[in-house]
Short mmCIF file of C-alpha atoms and ligand atoms in Angstrom, two decimals:
data_model
loop_
_atom_site.label_atom_id
_atom_site.label_comp_id
_atom_site.label_asym_id
_atom_site.label_seq_id
_atom_site.Cartn_x
_atom_site.Cartn_y
_atom_site.Cartn_z
CA MET A 1 -14.40 -1.33 38.76
CA LYS A 2 -14.66 2.05 37.15
CA THR A 3 -17.65 2.25 34.80
CA LEU A 4 -18.02 4.90 32.16
CA PRO A 5 -21.13 6.97 32.79
CA LYS A 6 -22.36 6.76 29.21
CA LYS A 7 -25.00 4.03 29.15
CA HIS A 8 -27.73 6.65 29.44
CA ALA A 9 -26.51 8.13 26.15
CA PHE A 10 -27.76 5.13 24.15
CA SER A 11 -31.26 3.92 23.25
CA LEU A 12 -30.90 0.24 24.03
CA PRO A 13 -34.00 -1.94 24.05
CA GLU A 14 -35.13 -2.69 27.59
CA GLY A 15 -33.75 -6.01 28.82
CA MET A 16 -31.35 -6.56 25.94
CA ILE A 17 -27.69 -7.35 26.62
CA TYR A 18 -26.00 -6.10 23.49
CA LEU A 19 -22.62 -7.74 22.94
CA ASP A 20 -22.41 -6.95 19.24
CA GLY A 21 -21.29 -3.32 19.21
CA ASN A 22 -18.13 -4.57 17.51
CA SER A 23 -20.28 -5.34 14.47
CA LEU A 24 -22.98 -2.65 14.59
CA GLY A 25 -23.02 -0.07 17.35
CA PRO A 26 -26.38 0.83 18.94
CA LEU A 27 -28.32 4.05 18.40
CA PRO A 28 -27.10 6.94 20.52
CA LYS A 29 -29.84 9.19 21.90
CA GLY A 30 -30.27 12.39 19.97
CA VAL A 31 -29.32 10.89 16.60
CA ALA A 32 -32.87 10.26 15.40
CA GLU A 33 -33.88 13.82 16.35
CA ARG A 34 -30.80 15.30 14.68
CA VAL A 35 -31.43 13.39 11.45
CA GLN A 36 -35.09 14.40 11.48
CA GLN A 37 -34.05 18.02 12.02
CA MET A 38 -31.46 17.82 9.26
CA MET A 39 -34.05 16.46 6.84
CA GLN A 40 -36.54 19.21 7.62
CA ASP A 41 -34.37 22.25 8.33
CA GLU A 42 -31.46 21.54 6.00
CA TRP A 43 -32.53 19.34 3.11
CA GLY A 44 -36.20 20.30 3.28
CA ALA A 45 -35.81 24.03 3.81
CA HIS A 46 -32.48 24.80 2.21
CA LEU A 47 -32.35 22.27 -0.60
CA ILE A 48 -29.21 22.73 -2.65
CA LYS A 49 -28.12 25.72 -0.57
CA GLY A 50 -27.35 23.18 2.18
CA TRP A 51 -23.99 22.39 0.61
CA ASN A 52 -22.88 25.89 1.62
CA VAL A 53 -25.15 27.13 4.39
CA ASP A 54 -25.14 23.85 6.31
CA ASP A 55 -21.59 23.05 5.19
CA TRP A 56 -22.40 19.60 3.90
CA MET A 57 -19.31 20.00 1.75
CA GLY A 58 -17.06 20.33 4.79
CA GLN A 59 -18.66 17.42 6.61
CA PRO A 60 -16.30 14.61 5.52
CA VAL A 61 -13.25 16.31 7.03
CA ARG A 62 -15.19 17.81 9.94
CA VAL A 63 -16.37 14.34 10.96
CA GLY A 64 -12.93 12.96 10.12
CA ASN A 65 -11.49 15.32 12.72
CA MET A 66 -13.80 13.89 15.37
CA ILE A 67 -12.48 10.41 14.57
CA ALA A 68 -8.88 11.66 14.31
CA ARG A 69 -8.98 12.49 18.01
CA LEU A 70 -9.85 8.87 18.82
CA ILE A 71 -7.05 7.36 16.73
CA GLY A 72 -4.19 9.69 17.57
CA ALA A 73 -4.22 11.48 14.23
CA PRO A 74 -3.73 15.22 13.74
CA GLU A 75 -6.50 17.60 12.59
CA GLY A 76 -7.08 17.52 8.88
CA SER A 77 -5.53 14.09 8.29
CA VAL A 78 -8.73 11.98 8.12
CA THR A 79 -11.66 12.13 5.73
CA MET A 80 -14.87 10.15 5.48
CA GLY A 81 -16.71 8.56 2.60
CA ASP A 82 -17.62 5.45 0.67
CA THR A 83 -17.19 2.11 2.43
CA LEU A 84 -14.19 0.69 4.22
CA SER A 85 -13.59 -1.73 1.34
CA ILE A 86 -13.27 1.24 -1.04
CA LYS A 87 -10.93 3.00 1.38
CA VAL A 88 -8.75 -0.13 1.48
CA TYR A 89 -8.55 -0.04 -2.31
CA GLN A 90 -7.62 3.64 -2.34
CA ALA A 91 -4.91 3.28 0.28
CA LEU A 92 -3.48 0.13 -1.27
CA SER A 93 -3.30 1.56 -4.77
CA ALA A 94 -1.69 4.75 -3.43
CA ALA A 95 0.85 2.69 -1.49
CA LEU A 96 1.80 0.61 -4.54
CA LYS A 97 2.44 3.80 -6.52
CA MET A 98 4.83 4.90 -3.77
CA ARG A 99 7.00 1.77 -4.21
CA PRO A 100 7.11 1.22 -7.98
CA ASP A 101 10.01 -1.26 -7.80
CA ARG A 102 8.26 -3.65 -5.44
CA ARG A 103 5.55 -6.17 -6.21
CA VAL A 104 4.27 -7.68 -2.95
CA ILE A 105 1.30 -6.77 -0.76
CA LEU A 106 1.86 -8.43 2.61
CA SER A 107 -1.09 -9.36 4.81
CA ASP A 108 -1.99 -12.03 7.33
CA SER A 109 -4.41 -14.92 7.47
CA GLY A 110 -6.41 -13.24 10.24
CA ASN A 111 -7.37 -10.34 8.01
CA PHE A 112 -10.98 -9.73 7.09
CA PRO A 113 -11.82 -11.28 3.73
CA SER A 114 -12.95 -8.03 2.11
CA ASP A 115 -9.50 -6.49 2.58
CA LEU A 116 -7.89 -9.51 0.93
CA TYR A 117 -10.47 -9.58 -1.85
CA MET A 118 -9.92 -5.89 -2.58
CA ALA A 119 -6.18 -6.53 -2.78
CA GLU A 120 -6.74 -9.41 -5.20
CA GLY A 121 -9.08 -7.30 -7.30
CA LEU A 122 -6.54 -4.49 -7.48
CA ILE A 123 -3.75 -6.91 -8.39
CA ASN A 124 -5.85 -8.40 -11.21
CA GLN A 125 -6.75 -4.97 -12.45
CA LEU A 126 -3.14 -3.76 -12.50
CA ASP A 127 -1.96 -6.96 -14.19
CA GLN A 128 1.69 -6.11 -13.57
CA GLY A 129 2.89 -9.12 -11.63
CA TYR A 130 1.77 -8.02 -8.18
CA GLU A 131 1.39 -10.70 -5.53
CA LEU A 132 -0.67 -10.91 -2.34
CA ARG A 133 1.46 -12.71 0.24
CA ILE A 134 -0.44 -13.97 3.27
CA VAL A 135 1.43 -15.15 6.34
CA ALA A 136 0.33 -16.24 9.81
CA PRO A 137 -0.39 -13.28 12.13
CA GLU A 138 2.61 -14.05 14.35
CA ASP A 139 4.92 -14.04 11.32
CA VAL A 140 4.08 -10.57 9.98
CA ALA A 141 7.02 -8.63 11.41
CA GLY A 142 9.47 -11.34 10.36
CA ALA A 143 8.07 -11.47 6.81
CA MET A 144 9.17 -7.93 5.91
CA GLY A 145 11.71 -7.86 3.11
CA ASP A 146 12.88 -5.71 0.24
CA ASP A 147 10.17 -7.01 -2.11
CA ILE A 148 7.29 -5.82 0.10
CA ALA A 149 5.65 -2.68 -1.28
CA VAL A 150 3.00 -2.41 1.39
CA ALA A 151 2.04 -4.22 4.58
CA MET A 152 -1.75 -4.20 4.87
CA ILE A 153 -2.61 -5.34 8.37
CA THR A 154 -5.81 -5.23 10.38
CA GLN A 155 -4.82 -4.45 13.93
CA VAL A 156 -7.55 -6.42 15.71
CA ASP A 157 -8.58 -9.79 14.29
CA TYR A 158 -12.34 -9.79 13.65
CA ARG A 159 -12.66 -13.44 14.66
CA THR A 160 -10.41 -13.82 17.69
CA GLY A 161 -9.76 -10.28 18.87
CA ARG A 162 -5.99 -10.89 18.69
CA MET A 163 -4.31 -7.50 18.55
CA HIS A 164 -1.13 -6.65 16.66
CA ASP A 165 1.60 -4.40 18.03
CA MET A 166 1.11 -1.35 15.82
CA ALA A 167 4.34 0.39 16.68
CA GLY A 168 6.47 -2.74 16.31
CA ILE A 169 5.01 -3.86 12.99
CA THR A 170 5.08 -0.35 11.55
CA LYS A 171 8.76 -0.09 12.43
CA ALA A 172 9.52 -3.49 10.91
CA ALA A 173 7.69 -2.51 7.70
CA GLN A 174 9.35 0.86 7.39
CA ASP A 175 12.81 -0.53 8.24
CA ALA A 176 12.31 -2.86 5.26
CA GLY A 177 11.28 0.10 3.09
CA ALA A 178 7.62 -0.91 2.88
CA VAL A 179 4.60 1.36 3.24
CA MET A 180 2.40 0.63 6.28
CA LEU A 181 -1.37 0.47 5.97
CA TRP A 182 -3.43 -0.27 9.08
CA ASP A 183 -7.06 -1.30 9.05
CA LEU A 184 -8.59 0.02 12.27
CA ALA A 185 -12.10 -1.42 11.79
CA HIS A 186 -12.02 -3.12 15.19
CA SER A 187 -9.71 -0.58 16.83
CA ALA A 188 -11.30 2.83 16.36
CA GLY A 189 -13.39 3.48 19.46
CA ALA A 190 -12.30 0.15 20.96
CA VAL A 191 -8.67 0.65 21.99
CA PRO A 192 -6.32 3.63 22.19
CA VAL A 193 -4.57 4.13 18.84
CA ASP A 194 -1.55 6.36 18.28
CA LEU A 195 -1.32 6.81 14.54
CA ALA A 196 0.92 9.86 14.68
CA GLY A 197 3.17 8.12 17.18
CA CYS A 198 3.65 4.96 15.11
CA GLY A 199 4.22 6.90 11.90
CA ALA A 200 2.22 4.62 9.58
CA GLU A 201 1.57 6.10 6.16
CA PHE A 202 -2.08 5.03 5.88
CA ALA A 203 -4.97 3.89 8.01
CA VAL A 204 -8.56 3.05 7.19
CA GLY A 205 -11.58 2.01 9.19
CA CYS A 206 -15.33 2.01 9.44
CA SER A 207 -17.71 4.01 11.58
CA TYR A 208 -20.65 1.67 12.15
CA LYS A 209 -18.89 -0.67 14.61
CA TYR A 210 -17.46 0.88 17.80
CA LEU A 211 -18.18 4.41 16.53
CA ASN A 212 -21.97 3.83 16.42
CA GLY A 213 -22.66 5.66 13.15
CA GLY A 214 -25.45 3.27 12.11
CA PRO A 215 -25.79 0.71 9.31
CA GLY A 216 -24.16 2.04 6.17
CA ALA A 217 -22.14 4.75 7.95
CA PRO A 218 -19.13 5.68 5.80
CA GLY A 219 -15.54 4.54 6.05
CA PHE A 220 -12.59 6.74 6.95
CA ILE A 221 -9.11 7.12 5.58
CA TYR A 222 -6.00 8.65 7.10
CA ALA A 223 -2.85 9.58 5.23
CA ARG A 224 0.23 10.89 7.01
CA PRO A 225 0.29 14.64 6.40
CA ASP A 226 3.85 14.73 5.01
CA ILE A 227 3.06 12.21 2.24
CA VAL A 228 -0.48 13.18 1.34
CA GLY A 229 0.59 15.73 -1.26
CA ASP A 230 2.35 13.02 -3.30
CA ILE A 231 -0.49 10.49 -3.36
CA GLN A 232 -1.80 9.64 -6.80
CA PRO A 233 -5.47 8.75 -6.25
CA ALA A 234 -6.68 5.73 -8.21
CA LEU A 235 -10.28 6.81 -7.70
CA ALA A 236 -9.89 10.30 -9.08
CA GLY A 237 -13.39 11.59 -8.40
CA TRP A 238 -14.39 15.19 -8.76
CA LEU A 239 -14.70 15.87 -5.02
CA GLY A 240 -11.06 14.93 -4.57
CA HIS A 241 -10.15 17.60 -7.11
CA ASP A 242 -8.49 20.77 -5.87
CA ALA A 243 -11.29 22.87 -7.36
CA PRO A 244 -14.32 20.68 -8.13
CA PHE A 245 -16.44 23.64 -9.15
CA ALA A 246 -13.89 24.91 -11.64
CA PHE A 247 -14.93 21.87 -13.71
CA GLU A 248 -11.51 21.67 -15.29
CA ARG A 249 -10.95 19.12 -18.00
CA GLY A 250 -8.04 17.46 -16.19
CA TYR A 251 -7.85 15.96 -12.70
CA ARG A 252 -5.77 17.97 -10.26
CA PRO A 253 -5.93 16.53 -6.74
CA ALA A 254 -6.57 18.62 -3.63
CA PRO A 255 -3.34 19.32 -1.73
CA ASP A 256 -4.49 17.61 1.45
CA ILE A 257 -6.51 14.61 2.66
CA GLU A 258 -9.47 15.82 0.58
CA ARG A 259 -7.80 14.17 -2.41
CA MET A 260 -8.99 10.87 -0.93
CA ARG A 261 -12.60 11.95 -1.38
CA VAL A 262 -14.33 10.49 -4.41
CA GLY A 263 -17.89 11.66 -5.09
CA THR A 264 -20.92 13.09 -3.33
CA PRO A 265 -20.84 12.16 0.36
CA PRO A 266 -23.77 10.43 2.14
CA VAL A 267 -24.90 13.54 4.00
CA ILE A 268 -27.84 12.04 5.88
CA GLN A 269 -25.82 9.08 7.07
CA MET A 270 -22.91 11.30 8.01
CA THR A 271 -25.22 13.58 9.96
CA ALA A 272 -26.20 10.55 12.04
CA LEU A 273 -22.54 9.73 12.54
CA GLU A 274 -21.60 13.29 13.45
CA GLU A 275 -24.25 13.33 16.16
CA ALA A 276 -23.30 9.81 17.33
CA LEU A 277 -19.68 10.82 17.76
CA LYS A 278 -20.70 13.35 20.40
CA VAL A 279 -20.89 10.51 22.95
CA TRP A 280 -17.09 10.46 22.89
CA GLU A 281 -16.85 13.94 24.38
CA GLY A 282 -15.03 13.63 27.68
CA VAL A 283 -14.19 9.93 27.22
CA ASP A 284 -10.60 9.10 28.02
CA MET A 285 -9.44 6.22 25.83
CA ALA A 286 -7.20 4.91 28.62
CA ASP A 287 -10.24 4.63 30.94
CA LEU A 288 -12.20 2.95 28.17
CA ARG A 289 -9.40 0.45 27.60
CA ALA A 290 -9.10 -0.35 31.31
CA ALA A 291 -12.86 -0.94 31.55
CA SER A 292 -12.82 -3.08 28.41
CA ILE A 293 -10.07 -5.35 29.71
CA THR A 294 -11.82 -5.75 33.05
CA LEU A 295 -15.12 -6.72 31.37
CA CYS A 296 -13.43 -9.14 28.96
CA ASP A 297 -11.37 -10.76 31.73
CA LEU A 298 -14.49 -11.22 33.84
CA PHE A 299 -16.39 -12.77 30.93
CA ILE A 300 -13.55 -15.22 30.25
CA GLU A 301 -13.30 -16.19 33.91
CA LEU A 302 -17.05 -16.77 34.29
CA VAL A 303 -17.47 -18.65 31.00
CA GLU A 304 -14.50 -20.90 31.68
CA SER A 305 -15.81 -21.80 35.11
CA ARG A 306 -19.43 -22.33 34.05
CA CYS A 307 -19.27 -23.45 30.41
CA PRO A 308 -16.45 -26.00 30.11
CA GLN A 309 -17.74 -27.07 26.66
CA LEU A 310 -16.37 -23.83 25.17
CA THR A 311 -12.75 -23.18 24.21
CA LEU A 312 -11.30 -19.70 24.47
CA ALA A 313 -10.34 -18.50 20.98
CA SER A 314 -9.07 -15.08 22.04
CA PRO A 315 -5.76 -14.15 23.65
CA ARG A 316 -5.95 -14.59 27.40
CA ASP A 317 -3.68 -11.63 27.98
CA GLY A 318 -5.79 -8.49 27.79
CA ALA A 319 -2.84 -6.49 26.52
CA THR A 320 -2.84 -8.42 23.23
CA ARG A 321 -6.61 -8.53 22.80
CA GLY A 322 -9.00 -5.96 21.35
CA SER A 323 -12.40 -5.30 22.92
CA GLN A 324 -14.03 -8.65 22.13
CA VAL A 325 -13.89 -12.22 23.37
CA SER A 326 -14.47 -15.28 21.23
CA PHE A 327 -15.07 -18.87 22.13
CA ALA A 328 -14.93 -21.82 19.77
CA PHE A 329 -17.65 -24.46 19.93
CA GLU A 330 -18.79 -26.87 17.26
CA HIS A 331 -22.43 -25.92 17.86
CA GLY A 332 -21.59 -22.23 18.06
CA TYR A 333 -24.15 -21.18 15.47
CA PRO A 334 -27.27 -22.56 17.22
CA VAL A 335 -25.96 -21.43 20.61
CA ILE A 336 -25.73 -17.86 19.34
CA GLN A 337 -29.25 -18.12 17.92
CA ALA A 338 -30.53 -19.39 21.26
CA LEU A 339 -28.79 -16.49 23.02
CA ILE A 340 -30.34 -13.99 20.63
CA ALA A 341 -33.76 -15.49 21.33
CA ARG A 342 -33.10 -14.67 25.01
CA ASP A 343 -32.04 -11.09 24.15
CA VAL A 344 -28.31 -11.66 24.60
CA ILE A 345 -26.89 -10.49 21.29
CA GLY A 346 -23.57 -11.87 20.10
CA ASP A 347 -22.68 -13.21 16.68
CA PHE A 348 -21.18 -16.17 14.90
CA ARG A 349 -18.24 -16.29 12.53
CA ALA A 350 -17.63 -19.44 10.51
CA PRO A 351 -16.50 -22.08 11.09
CA ASP A 352 -17.10 -22.27 14.85
CA ILE A 353 -16.51 -18.90 16.51
CA MET A 354 -18.97 -17.36 18.98
CA ARG A 355 -18.09 -13.70 19.24
CA PHE A 356 -18.93 -11.21 21.99
CA GLY A 357 -18.04 -7.53 21.86
CA PHE A 358 -17.51 -5.57 25.07
CA THR A 359 -18.10 -1.90 24.58
CA PRO A 360 -17.65 -0.16 27.92
CA LEU A 361 -19.62 2.91 26.88
CA TYR A 362 -22.79 0.92 27.49
CA ILE A 363 -21.84 -2.55 28.77
CA ASP A 364 -21.16 -3.10 32.47
CA GLU A 365 -20.45 -5.91 34.90
CA THR A 366 -24.16 -6.64 35.43
CA ASP A 367 -24.51 -7.26 31.69
CA VAL A 368 -21.53 -9.62 31.69
CA ARG A 369 -22.91 -11.65 34.59
CA GLY A 370 -26.40 -11.71 33.08
CA ALA A 371 -25.09 -12.90 29.72
CA VAL A 372 -23.09 -15.72 31.28
CA ASP A 373 -26.08 -16.88 33.36
CA ILE A 374 -28.12 -17.27 30.17
CA LEU A 375 -25.26 -18.85 28.22
CA ALA A 376 -24.70 -21.42 30.94
CA ASP A 377 -28.41 -22.25 31.03
CA ILE A 378 -28.50 -22.73 27.24
CA LEU A 379 -25.47 -25.03 27.31
CA ASP A 380 -26.33 -27.00 30.45
CA ASN A 381 -29.83 -27.75 29.20
CA ARG A 382 -28.93 -28.11 25.49
CA LEU A 383 -31.54 -25.44 24.75
CA TRP A 384 -29.64 -24.60 21.58
CA ASP A 385 -30.56 -27.94 20.05
CA ALA A 386 -33.92 -26.85 18.68
CA PRO A 387 -34.64 -26.81 14.93
CA GLU A 388 -35.30 -23.07 14.79
CA TYR A 389 -31.76 -22.32 16.04
CA HIS A 390 -30.11 -24.30 13.25
CA LYS A 391 -31.64 -22.29 10.41
CA LYS A 392 -29.03 -20.04 8.80
CA GLY A 393 -29.97 -16.43 8.07
CA ARG A 394 -28.42 -14.39 5.26
CA VAL A 395 -26.36 -12.54 7.87
CA THR A 396 -24.86 -14.46 10.78
C1 PLP B 401 -16.07 -4.72 9.11
C2 PLP B 401 -14.85 -4.82 8.26
C3 PLP B 401 -14.90 -4.54 6.87
C4 PLP B 401 -16.20 -4.22 6.19
O1 PLP B 401 -16.00 -3.37 5.09
P1 PLP B 401 -17.21 -2.54 4.47
O2 PLP B 401 -16.70 -2.08 3.18
O3 PLP B 401 -17.50 -1.42 5.43
O4 PLP B 401 -18.38 -3.44 4.37
C5 PLP B 401 -13.72 -4.58 6.16
N1 PLP B 401 -12.54 -4.88 6.76
C6 PLP B 401 -12.46 -5.16 8.08
C7 PLP B 401 -11.15 -5.48 8.69
C8 PLP B 401 -13.61 -5.16 8.85
O5 PLP B 401 -13.55 -5.47 10.15
#
């Protein structure tokens, strides 16, 4: 199989098989040095001048452009900032304003809870009879109707890896007159995305998963360039203003994607992200996708032949799966803890999902085989059934 020659670009602990890059990407080499340099040479030496001389002010869109390339979005259509949950709120509220006669936010039961919670919070806040309608993932396209204001769909299911057809669902939404909002949290850097091609109005995502920006790295938001000038931002912060340093009394949004900025950006964190995104130089998303499917298929084949206790919870067909594989098992939590104790890092999602991310930038066939050897040993010998593996941490 074709492997991507990028493993050397990451600082992975010796001996660790890291199958959790779908949750928190590892540290790319060069990031720690770049952040150190930024602290000394920019913050330390330039202080407030850094906003101009180091262009901290331009960083959200500059970094957004690096992500735009990975999600099929044009230059200047993506900006960074805040958290993904906040970006969901911004996009949703903007979408509702675009369809004032409609009252339904459509989503599916595979969506990540925070997206659904943000929708509920917004609905409560508006208090104008809005409704969050949640259908099964396979029913999304068929659930479009003339009461849907916005379809808010996460392309890749965080639990199972099931992947929606972006072009098909976007078309169904728009044919019904709804606005389309994609959450690309488990897509950006994991699978090829063609935002411009599918024509969705909005997309959001985070940068600490497959994009390796580090814990707390900011979210991103995309708005289709032809609609951005009409968006009415709910979070009308000063850095989304057309002229923040005019300090005008009234809010007047920037003409472009910068209107989706809110307040002061996390410059240190974004410097880490900007450096981390350099690993994508020269990576062809089609090659990445091919490698990801090969690794996931191999993992499924080996686990099914050696660990019959586990039930595949992901689509078997690689074409409808993101870059992760999940297995259901009633003792999934202690099994994952036992794996972590052996330096094979996956994670657990309630109620019974064992989740493994395959990130071909730094995971290869040897890692897959090594992980399955250890998993089979843990299951065959019930090594997971030790008291220390049953203790629940604050984060699973
Ligand atoms: C990871 C993830 C989030 C997390 O949101 P934060 O605000 O960054 O904590 C939200 N939605 C989806 C779909 C996710 O996968």
